[in-house]
Short mmCIF file of N, CA, C and O in Angstrom, two decimals:
data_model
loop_
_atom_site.label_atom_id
_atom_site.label_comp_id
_atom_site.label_asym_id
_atom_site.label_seq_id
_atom_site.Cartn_x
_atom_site.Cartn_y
_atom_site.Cartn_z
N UNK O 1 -24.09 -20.02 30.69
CA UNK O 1 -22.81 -20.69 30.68
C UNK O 1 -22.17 -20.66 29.28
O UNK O 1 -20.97 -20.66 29.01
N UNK O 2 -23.11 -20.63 28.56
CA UNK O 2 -22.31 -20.91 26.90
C UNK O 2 -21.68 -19.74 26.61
O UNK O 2 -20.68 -19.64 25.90
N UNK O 3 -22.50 -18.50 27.36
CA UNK O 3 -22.36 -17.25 27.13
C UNK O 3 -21.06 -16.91 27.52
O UNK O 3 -20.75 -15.77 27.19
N UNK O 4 -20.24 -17.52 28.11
CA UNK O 4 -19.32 -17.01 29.03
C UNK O 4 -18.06 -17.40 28.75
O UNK O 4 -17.00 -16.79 28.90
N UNK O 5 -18.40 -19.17 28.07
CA UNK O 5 -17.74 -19.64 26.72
C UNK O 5 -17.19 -18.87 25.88
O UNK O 5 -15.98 -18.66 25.78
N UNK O 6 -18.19 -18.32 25.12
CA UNK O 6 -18.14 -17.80 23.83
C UNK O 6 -16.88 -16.12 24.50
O UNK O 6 -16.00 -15.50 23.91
N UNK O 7 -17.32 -16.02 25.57
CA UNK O 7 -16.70 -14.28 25.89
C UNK O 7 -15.02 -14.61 26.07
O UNK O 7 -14.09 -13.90 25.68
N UNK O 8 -14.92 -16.11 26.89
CA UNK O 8 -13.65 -16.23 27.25
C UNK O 8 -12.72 -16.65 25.65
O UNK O 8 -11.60 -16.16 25.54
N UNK O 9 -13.25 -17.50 24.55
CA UNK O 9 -13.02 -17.98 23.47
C UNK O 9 -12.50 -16.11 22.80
O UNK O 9 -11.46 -15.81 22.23
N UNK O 10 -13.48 -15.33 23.10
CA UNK O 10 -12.91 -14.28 22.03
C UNK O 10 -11.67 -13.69 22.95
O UNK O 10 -10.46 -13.55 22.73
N UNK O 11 -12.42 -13.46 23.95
CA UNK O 11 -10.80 -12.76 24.29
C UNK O 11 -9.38 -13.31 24.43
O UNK O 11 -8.34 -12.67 24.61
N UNK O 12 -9.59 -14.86 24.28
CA UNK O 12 -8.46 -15.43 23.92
C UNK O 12 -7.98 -15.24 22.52
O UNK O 12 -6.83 -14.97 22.17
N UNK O 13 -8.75 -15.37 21.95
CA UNK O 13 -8.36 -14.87 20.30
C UNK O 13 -7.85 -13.45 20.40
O UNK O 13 -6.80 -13.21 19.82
N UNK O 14 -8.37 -12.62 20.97
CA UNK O 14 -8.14 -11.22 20.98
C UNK O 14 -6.69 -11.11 21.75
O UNK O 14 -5.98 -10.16 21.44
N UNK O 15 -6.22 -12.01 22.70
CA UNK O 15 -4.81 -11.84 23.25
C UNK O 15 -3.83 -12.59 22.41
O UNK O 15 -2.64 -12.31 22.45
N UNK O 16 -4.20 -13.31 21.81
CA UNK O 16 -3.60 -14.33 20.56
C UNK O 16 -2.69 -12.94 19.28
O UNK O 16 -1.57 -12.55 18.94
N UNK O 17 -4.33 -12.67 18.97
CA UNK O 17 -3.40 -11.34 17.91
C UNK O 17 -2.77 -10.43 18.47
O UNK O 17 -1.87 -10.04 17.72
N UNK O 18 -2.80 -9.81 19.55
CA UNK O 18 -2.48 -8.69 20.23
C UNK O 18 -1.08 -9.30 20.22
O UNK O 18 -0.25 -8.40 20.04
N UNK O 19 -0.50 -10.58 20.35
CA UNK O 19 1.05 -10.91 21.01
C UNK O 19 0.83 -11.15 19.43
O UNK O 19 1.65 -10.24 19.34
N UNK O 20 0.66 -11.33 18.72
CA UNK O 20 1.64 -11.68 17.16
C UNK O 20 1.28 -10.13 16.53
O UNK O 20 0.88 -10.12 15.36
N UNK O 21 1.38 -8.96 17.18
CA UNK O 21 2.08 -7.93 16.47
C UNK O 21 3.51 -7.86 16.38
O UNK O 21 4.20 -8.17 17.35
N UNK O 22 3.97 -7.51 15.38
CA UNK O 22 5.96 -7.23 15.00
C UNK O 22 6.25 -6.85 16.05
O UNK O 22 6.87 -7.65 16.75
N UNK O 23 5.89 -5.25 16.72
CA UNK O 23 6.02 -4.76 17.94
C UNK O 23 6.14 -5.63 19.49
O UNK O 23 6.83 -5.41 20.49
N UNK O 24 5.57 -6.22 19.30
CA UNK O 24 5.68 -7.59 20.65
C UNK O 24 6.96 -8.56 20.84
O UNK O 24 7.52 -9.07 21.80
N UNK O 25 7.18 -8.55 19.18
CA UNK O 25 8.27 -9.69 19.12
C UNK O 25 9.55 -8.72 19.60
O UNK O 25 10.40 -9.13 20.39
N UNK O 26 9.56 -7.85 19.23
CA UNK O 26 10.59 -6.31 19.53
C UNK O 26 11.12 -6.30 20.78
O UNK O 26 12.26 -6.68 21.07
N UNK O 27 10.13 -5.76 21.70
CA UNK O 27 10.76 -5.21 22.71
C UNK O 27 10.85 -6.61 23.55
O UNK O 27 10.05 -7.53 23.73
N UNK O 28 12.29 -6.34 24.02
CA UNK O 28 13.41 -6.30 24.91
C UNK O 28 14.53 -6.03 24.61
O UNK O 28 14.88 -5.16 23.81
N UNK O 29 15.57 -7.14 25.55
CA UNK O 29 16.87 -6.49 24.84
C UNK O 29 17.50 -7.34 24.04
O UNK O 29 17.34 -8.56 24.01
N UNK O 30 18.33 -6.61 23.29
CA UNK O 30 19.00 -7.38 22.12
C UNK O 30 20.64 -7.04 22.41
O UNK O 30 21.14 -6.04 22.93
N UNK O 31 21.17 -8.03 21.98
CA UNK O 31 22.97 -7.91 22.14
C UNK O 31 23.38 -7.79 21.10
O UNK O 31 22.43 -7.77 20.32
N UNK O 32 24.77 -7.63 20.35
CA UNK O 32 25.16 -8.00 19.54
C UNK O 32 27.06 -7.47 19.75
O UNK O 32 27.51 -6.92 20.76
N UNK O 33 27.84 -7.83 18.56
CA UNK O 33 28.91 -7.33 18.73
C UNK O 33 29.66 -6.16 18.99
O UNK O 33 30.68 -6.08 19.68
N UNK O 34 28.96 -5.09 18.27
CA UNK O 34 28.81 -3.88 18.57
C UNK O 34 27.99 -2.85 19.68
O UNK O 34 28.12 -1.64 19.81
N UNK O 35 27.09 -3.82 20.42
CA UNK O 35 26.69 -2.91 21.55
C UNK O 35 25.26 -3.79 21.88
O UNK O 35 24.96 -4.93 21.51
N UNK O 36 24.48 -2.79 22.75
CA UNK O 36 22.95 -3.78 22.77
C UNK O 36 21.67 -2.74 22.53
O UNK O 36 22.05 -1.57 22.60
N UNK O 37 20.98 -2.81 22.41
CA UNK O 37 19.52 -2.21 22.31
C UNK O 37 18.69 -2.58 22.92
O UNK O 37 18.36 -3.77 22.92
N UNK O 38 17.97 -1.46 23.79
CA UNK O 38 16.74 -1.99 24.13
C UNK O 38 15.55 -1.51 24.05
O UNK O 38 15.48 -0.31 24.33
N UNK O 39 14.11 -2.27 23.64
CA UNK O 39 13.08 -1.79 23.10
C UNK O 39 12.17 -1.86 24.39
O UNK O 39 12.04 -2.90 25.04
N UNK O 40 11.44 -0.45 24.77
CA UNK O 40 10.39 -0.77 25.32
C UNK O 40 8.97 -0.88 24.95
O UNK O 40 8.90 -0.33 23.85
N UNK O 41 7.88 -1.26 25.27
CA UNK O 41 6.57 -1.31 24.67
C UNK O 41 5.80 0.51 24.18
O UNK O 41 5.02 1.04 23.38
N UNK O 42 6.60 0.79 25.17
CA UNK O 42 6.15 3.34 24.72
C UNK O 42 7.36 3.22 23.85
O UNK O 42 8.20 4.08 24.13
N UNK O 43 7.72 2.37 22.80
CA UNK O 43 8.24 2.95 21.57
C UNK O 43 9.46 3.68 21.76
O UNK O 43 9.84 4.38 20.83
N UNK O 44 10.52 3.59 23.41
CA UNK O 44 11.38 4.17 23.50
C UNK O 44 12.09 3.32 23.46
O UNK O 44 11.67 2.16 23.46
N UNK O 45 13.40 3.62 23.41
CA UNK O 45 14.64 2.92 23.68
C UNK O 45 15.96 3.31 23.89
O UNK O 45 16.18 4.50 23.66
N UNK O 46 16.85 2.66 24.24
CA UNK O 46 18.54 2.84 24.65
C UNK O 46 19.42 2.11 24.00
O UNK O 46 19.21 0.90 24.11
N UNK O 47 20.60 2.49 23.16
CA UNK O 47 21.38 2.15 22.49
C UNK O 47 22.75 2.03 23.55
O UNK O 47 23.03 3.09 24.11
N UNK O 48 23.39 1.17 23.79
CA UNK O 48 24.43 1.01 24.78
C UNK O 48 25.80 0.52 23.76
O UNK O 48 25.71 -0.57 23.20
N UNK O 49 26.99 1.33 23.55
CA UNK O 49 27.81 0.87 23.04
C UNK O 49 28.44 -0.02 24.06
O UNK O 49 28.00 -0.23 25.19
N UNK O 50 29.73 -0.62 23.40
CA UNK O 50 30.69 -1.79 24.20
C UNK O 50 31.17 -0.66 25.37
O UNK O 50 31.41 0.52 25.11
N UNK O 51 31.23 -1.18 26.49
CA UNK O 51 31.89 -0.43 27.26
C UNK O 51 33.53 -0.39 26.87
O UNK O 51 34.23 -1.24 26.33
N UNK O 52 33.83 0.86 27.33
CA UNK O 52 34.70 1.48 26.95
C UNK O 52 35.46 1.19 28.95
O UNK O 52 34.79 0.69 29.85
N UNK O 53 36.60 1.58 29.07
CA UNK O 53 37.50 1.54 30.12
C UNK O 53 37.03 2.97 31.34
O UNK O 53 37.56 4.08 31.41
N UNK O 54 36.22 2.59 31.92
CA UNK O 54 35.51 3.65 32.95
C UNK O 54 34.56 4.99 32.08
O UNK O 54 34.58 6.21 32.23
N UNK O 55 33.77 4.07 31.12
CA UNK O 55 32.68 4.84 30.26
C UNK O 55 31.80 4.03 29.95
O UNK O 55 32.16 2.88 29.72
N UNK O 56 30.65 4.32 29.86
CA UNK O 56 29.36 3.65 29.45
C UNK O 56 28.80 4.59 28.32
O UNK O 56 28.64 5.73 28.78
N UNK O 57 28.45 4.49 27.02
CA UNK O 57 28.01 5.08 26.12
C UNK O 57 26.86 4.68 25.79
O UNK O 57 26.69 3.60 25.23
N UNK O 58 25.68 5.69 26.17
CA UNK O 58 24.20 4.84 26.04
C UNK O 58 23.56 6.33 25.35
O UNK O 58 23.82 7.47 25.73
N UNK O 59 22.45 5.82 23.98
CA UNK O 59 22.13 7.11 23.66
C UNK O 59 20.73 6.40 23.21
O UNK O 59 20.66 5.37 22.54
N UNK O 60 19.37 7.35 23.83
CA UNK O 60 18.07 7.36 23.63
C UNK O 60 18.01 7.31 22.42
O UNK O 60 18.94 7.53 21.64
N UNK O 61 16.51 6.94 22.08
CA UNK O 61 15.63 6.49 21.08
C UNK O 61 14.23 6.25 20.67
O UNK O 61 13.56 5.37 21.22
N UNK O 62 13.72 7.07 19.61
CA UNK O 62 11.95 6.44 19.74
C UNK O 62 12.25 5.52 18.36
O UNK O 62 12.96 5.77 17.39
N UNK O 63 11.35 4.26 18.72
CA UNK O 63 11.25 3.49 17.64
C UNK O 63 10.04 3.28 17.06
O UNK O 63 9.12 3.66 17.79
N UNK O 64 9.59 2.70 15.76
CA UNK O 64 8.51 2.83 15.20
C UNK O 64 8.61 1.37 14.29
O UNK O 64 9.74 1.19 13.84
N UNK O 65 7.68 0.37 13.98
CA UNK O 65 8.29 0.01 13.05
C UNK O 65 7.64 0.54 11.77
O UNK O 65 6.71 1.34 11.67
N UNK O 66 8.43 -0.20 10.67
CA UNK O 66 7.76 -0.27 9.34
C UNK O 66 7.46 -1.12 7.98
O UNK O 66 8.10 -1.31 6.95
N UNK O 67 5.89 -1.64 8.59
CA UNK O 67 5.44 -2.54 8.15
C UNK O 67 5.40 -4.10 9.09
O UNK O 67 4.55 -4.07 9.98
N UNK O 68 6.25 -5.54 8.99
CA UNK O 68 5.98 -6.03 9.60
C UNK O 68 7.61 -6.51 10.28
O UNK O 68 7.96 -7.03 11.34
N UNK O 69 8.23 -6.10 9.26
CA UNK O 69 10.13 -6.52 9.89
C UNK O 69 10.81 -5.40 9.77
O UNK O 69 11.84 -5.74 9.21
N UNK O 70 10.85 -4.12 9.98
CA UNK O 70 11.66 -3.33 9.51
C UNK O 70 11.10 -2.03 10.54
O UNK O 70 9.99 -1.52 10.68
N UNK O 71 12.42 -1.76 11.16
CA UNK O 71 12.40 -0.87 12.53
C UNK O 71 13.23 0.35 12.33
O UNK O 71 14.41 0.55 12.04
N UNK O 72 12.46 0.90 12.53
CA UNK O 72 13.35 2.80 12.47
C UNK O 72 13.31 2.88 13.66
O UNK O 72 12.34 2.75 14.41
N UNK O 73 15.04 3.24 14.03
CA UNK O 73 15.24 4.71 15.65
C UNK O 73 15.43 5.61 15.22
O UNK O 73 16.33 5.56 14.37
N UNK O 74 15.04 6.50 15.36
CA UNK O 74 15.27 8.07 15.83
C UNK O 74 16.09 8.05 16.99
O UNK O 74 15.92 7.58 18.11
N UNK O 75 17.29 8.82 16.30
CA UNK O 75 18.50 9.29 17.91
C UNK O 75 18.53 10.81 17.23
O UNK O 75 18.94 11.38 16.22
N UNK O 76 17.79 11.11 18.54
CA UNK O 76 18.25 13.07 18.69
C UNK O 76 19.47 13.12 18.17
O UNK O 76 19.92 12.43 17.26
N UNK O 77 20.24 14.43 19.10
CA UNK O 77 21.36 14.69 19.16
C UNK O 77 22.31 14.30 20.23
O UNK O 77 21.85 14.22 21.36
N UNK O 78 23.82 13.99 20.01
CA UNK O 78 24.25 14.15 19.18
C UNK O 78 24.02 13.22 17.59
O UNK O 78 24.18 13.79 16.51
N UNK O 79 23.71 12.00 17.68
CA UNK O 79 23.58 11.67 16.72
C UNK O 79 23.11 11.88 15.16
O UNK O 79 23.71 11.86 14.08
N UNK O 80 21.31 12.16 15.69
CA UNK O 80 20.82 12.92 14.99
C UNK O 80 20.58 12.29 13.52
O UNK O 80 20.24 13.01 12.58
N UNK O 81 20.80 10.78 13.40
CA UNK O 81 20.51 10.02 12.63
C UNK O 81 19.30 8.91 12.38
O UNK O 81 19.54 7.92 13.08
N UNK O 82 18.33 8.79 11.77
CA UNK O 82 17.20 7.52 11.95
C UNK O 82 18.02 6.18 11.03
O UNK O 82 18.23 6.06 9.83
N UNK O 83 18.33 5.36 12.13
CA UNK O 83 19.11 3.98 11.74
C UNK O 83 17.97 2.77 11.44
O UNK O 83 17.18 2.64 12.37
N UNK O 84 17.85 2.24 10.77
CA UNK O 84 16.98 1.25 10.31
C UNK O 84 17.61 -0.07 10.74
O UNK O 84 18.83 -0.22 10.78
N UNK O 85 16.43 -1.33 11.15
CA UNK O 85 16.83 -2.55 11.14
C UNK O 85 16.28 -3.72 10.54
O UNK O 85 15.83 -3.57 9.41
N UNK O 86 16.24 -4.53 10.89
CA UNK O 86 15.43 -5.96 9.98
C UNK O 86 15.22 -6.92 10.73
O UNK O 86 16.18 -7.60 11.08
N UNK O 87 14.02 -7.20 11.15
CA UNK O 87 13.51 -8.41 12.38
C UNK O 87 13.35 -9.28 11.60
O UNK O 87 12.36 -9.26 10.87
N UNK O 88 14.56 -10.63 11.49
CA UNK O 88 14.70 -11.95 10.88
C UNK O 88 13.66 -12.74 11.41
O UNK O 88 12.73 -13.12 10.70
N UNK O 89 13.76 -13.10 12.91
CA UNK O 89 13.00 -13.70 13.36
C UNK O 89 12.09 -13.07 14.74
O UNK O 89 11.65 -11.94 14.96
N UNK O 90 12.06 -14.01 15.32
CA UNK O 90 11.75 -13.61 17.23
C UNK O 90 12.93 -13.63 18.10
O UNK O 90 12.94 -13.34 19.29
N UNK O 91 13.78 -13.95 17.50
CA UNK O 91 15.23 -13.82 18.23
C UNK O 91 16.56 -13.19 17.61
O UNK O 91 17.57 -12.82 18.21
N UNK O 92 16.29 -13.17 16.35
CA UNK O 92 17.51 -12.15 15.66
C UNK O 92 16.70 -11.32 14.99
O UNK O 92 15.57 -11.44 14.54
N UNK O 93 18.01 -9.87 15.02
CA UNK O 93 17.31 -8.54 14.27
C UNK O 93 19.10 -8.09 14.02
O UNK O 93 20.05 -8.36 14.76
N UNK O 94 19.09 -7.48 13.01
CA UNK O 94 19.91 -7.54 11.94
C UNK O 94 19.87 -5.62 12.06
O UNK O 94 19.00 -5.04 11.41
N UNK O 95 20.52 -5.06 12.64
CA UNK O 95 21.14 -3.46 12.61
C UNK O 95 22.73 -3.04 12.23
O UNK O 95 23.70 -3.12 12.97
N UNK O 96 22.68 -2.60 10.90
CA UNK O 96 23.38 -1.98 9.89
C UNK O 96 24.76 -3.20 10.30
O UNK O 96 25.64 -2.95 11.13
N UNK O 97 24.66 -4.44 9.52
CA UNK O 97 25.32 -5.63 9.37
C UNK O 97 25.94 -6.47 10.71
O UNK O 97 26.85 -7.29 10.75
N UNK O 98 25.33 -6.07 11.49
CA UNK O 98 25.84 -6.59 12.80
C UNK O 98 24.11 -7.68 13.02
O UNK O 98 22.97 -7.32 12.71
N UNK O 99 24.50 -8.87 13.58
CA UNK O 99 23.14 -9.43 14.44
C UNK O 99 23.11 -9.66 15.38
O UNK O 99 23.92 -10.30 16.04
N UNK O 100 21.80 -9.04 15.78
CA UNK O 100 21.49 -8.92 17.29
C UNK O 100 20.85 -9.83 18.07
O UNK O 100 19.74 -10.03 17.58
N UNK O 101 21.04 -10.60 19.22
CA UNK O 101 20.51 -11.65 19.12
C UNK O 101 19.29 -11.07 20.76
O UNK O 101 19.78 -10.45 21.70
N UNK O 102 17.69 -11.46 20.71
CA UNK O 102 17.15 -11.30 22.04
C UNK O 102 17.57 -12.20 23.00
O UNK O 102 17.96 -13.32 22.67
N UNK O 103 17.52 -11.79 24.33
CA UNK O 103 18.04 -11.61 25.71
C UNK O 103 16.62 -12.40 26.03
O UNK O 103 15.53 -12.09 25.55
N UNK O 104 16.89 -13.73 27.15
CA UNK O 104 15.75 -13.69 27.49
C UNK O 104 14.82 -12.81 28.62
O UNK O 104 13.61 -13.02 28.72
#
């Protein structure tokens, strides 16, 4: 019985750290004034500008972060630019002066 204790105690610890990676706090979606983002857990994502009048502008993405607040996308082409961001908290992230706020 103690034994079983001790197994359930670690793997609670072990799901404890696993959710306080940067990456966890990340993915979903985020809004902001300029458009929304969304992060999935495979490091992909979709950039959705404001809709436009019978247009939807949405352009792929792999994300990575770097270090513990600071998120690089990669957008192919056309873009073809790696845009950086800044994870303030668990609910705002900060991409090139706009803030983004998470979606629940």
């Amino acid at each position: 019985m103690r034994l079983v204790k001790v197994l359930c105690a670690i793997v609670l610890c072990l799901g404890i750290v696993a959710c306080s990676k940067p990456e966890s706090k990340l993915v979903g979606k985020w809004v902001g004034k300029t458009g929304k983002f969304e992060f999935t857990a495979d490091k992909n994502g979709v950039m959705t500008l404001p809709q436009v009048p019978s247009a939807k502008l949405s352009f792929p993405y792999k994300w990575s972060m770097q270090g513990d607040d600071v998120v690089a996308m990669v957008f192919a082409q056309p873009i073809n630019k790696t845009i950086f961001g800044k994870l303030e908290s668990k609910t705002s992230l900060i991409i090139e002066d706009d803030k983004f706020t998470k979606q629940p």
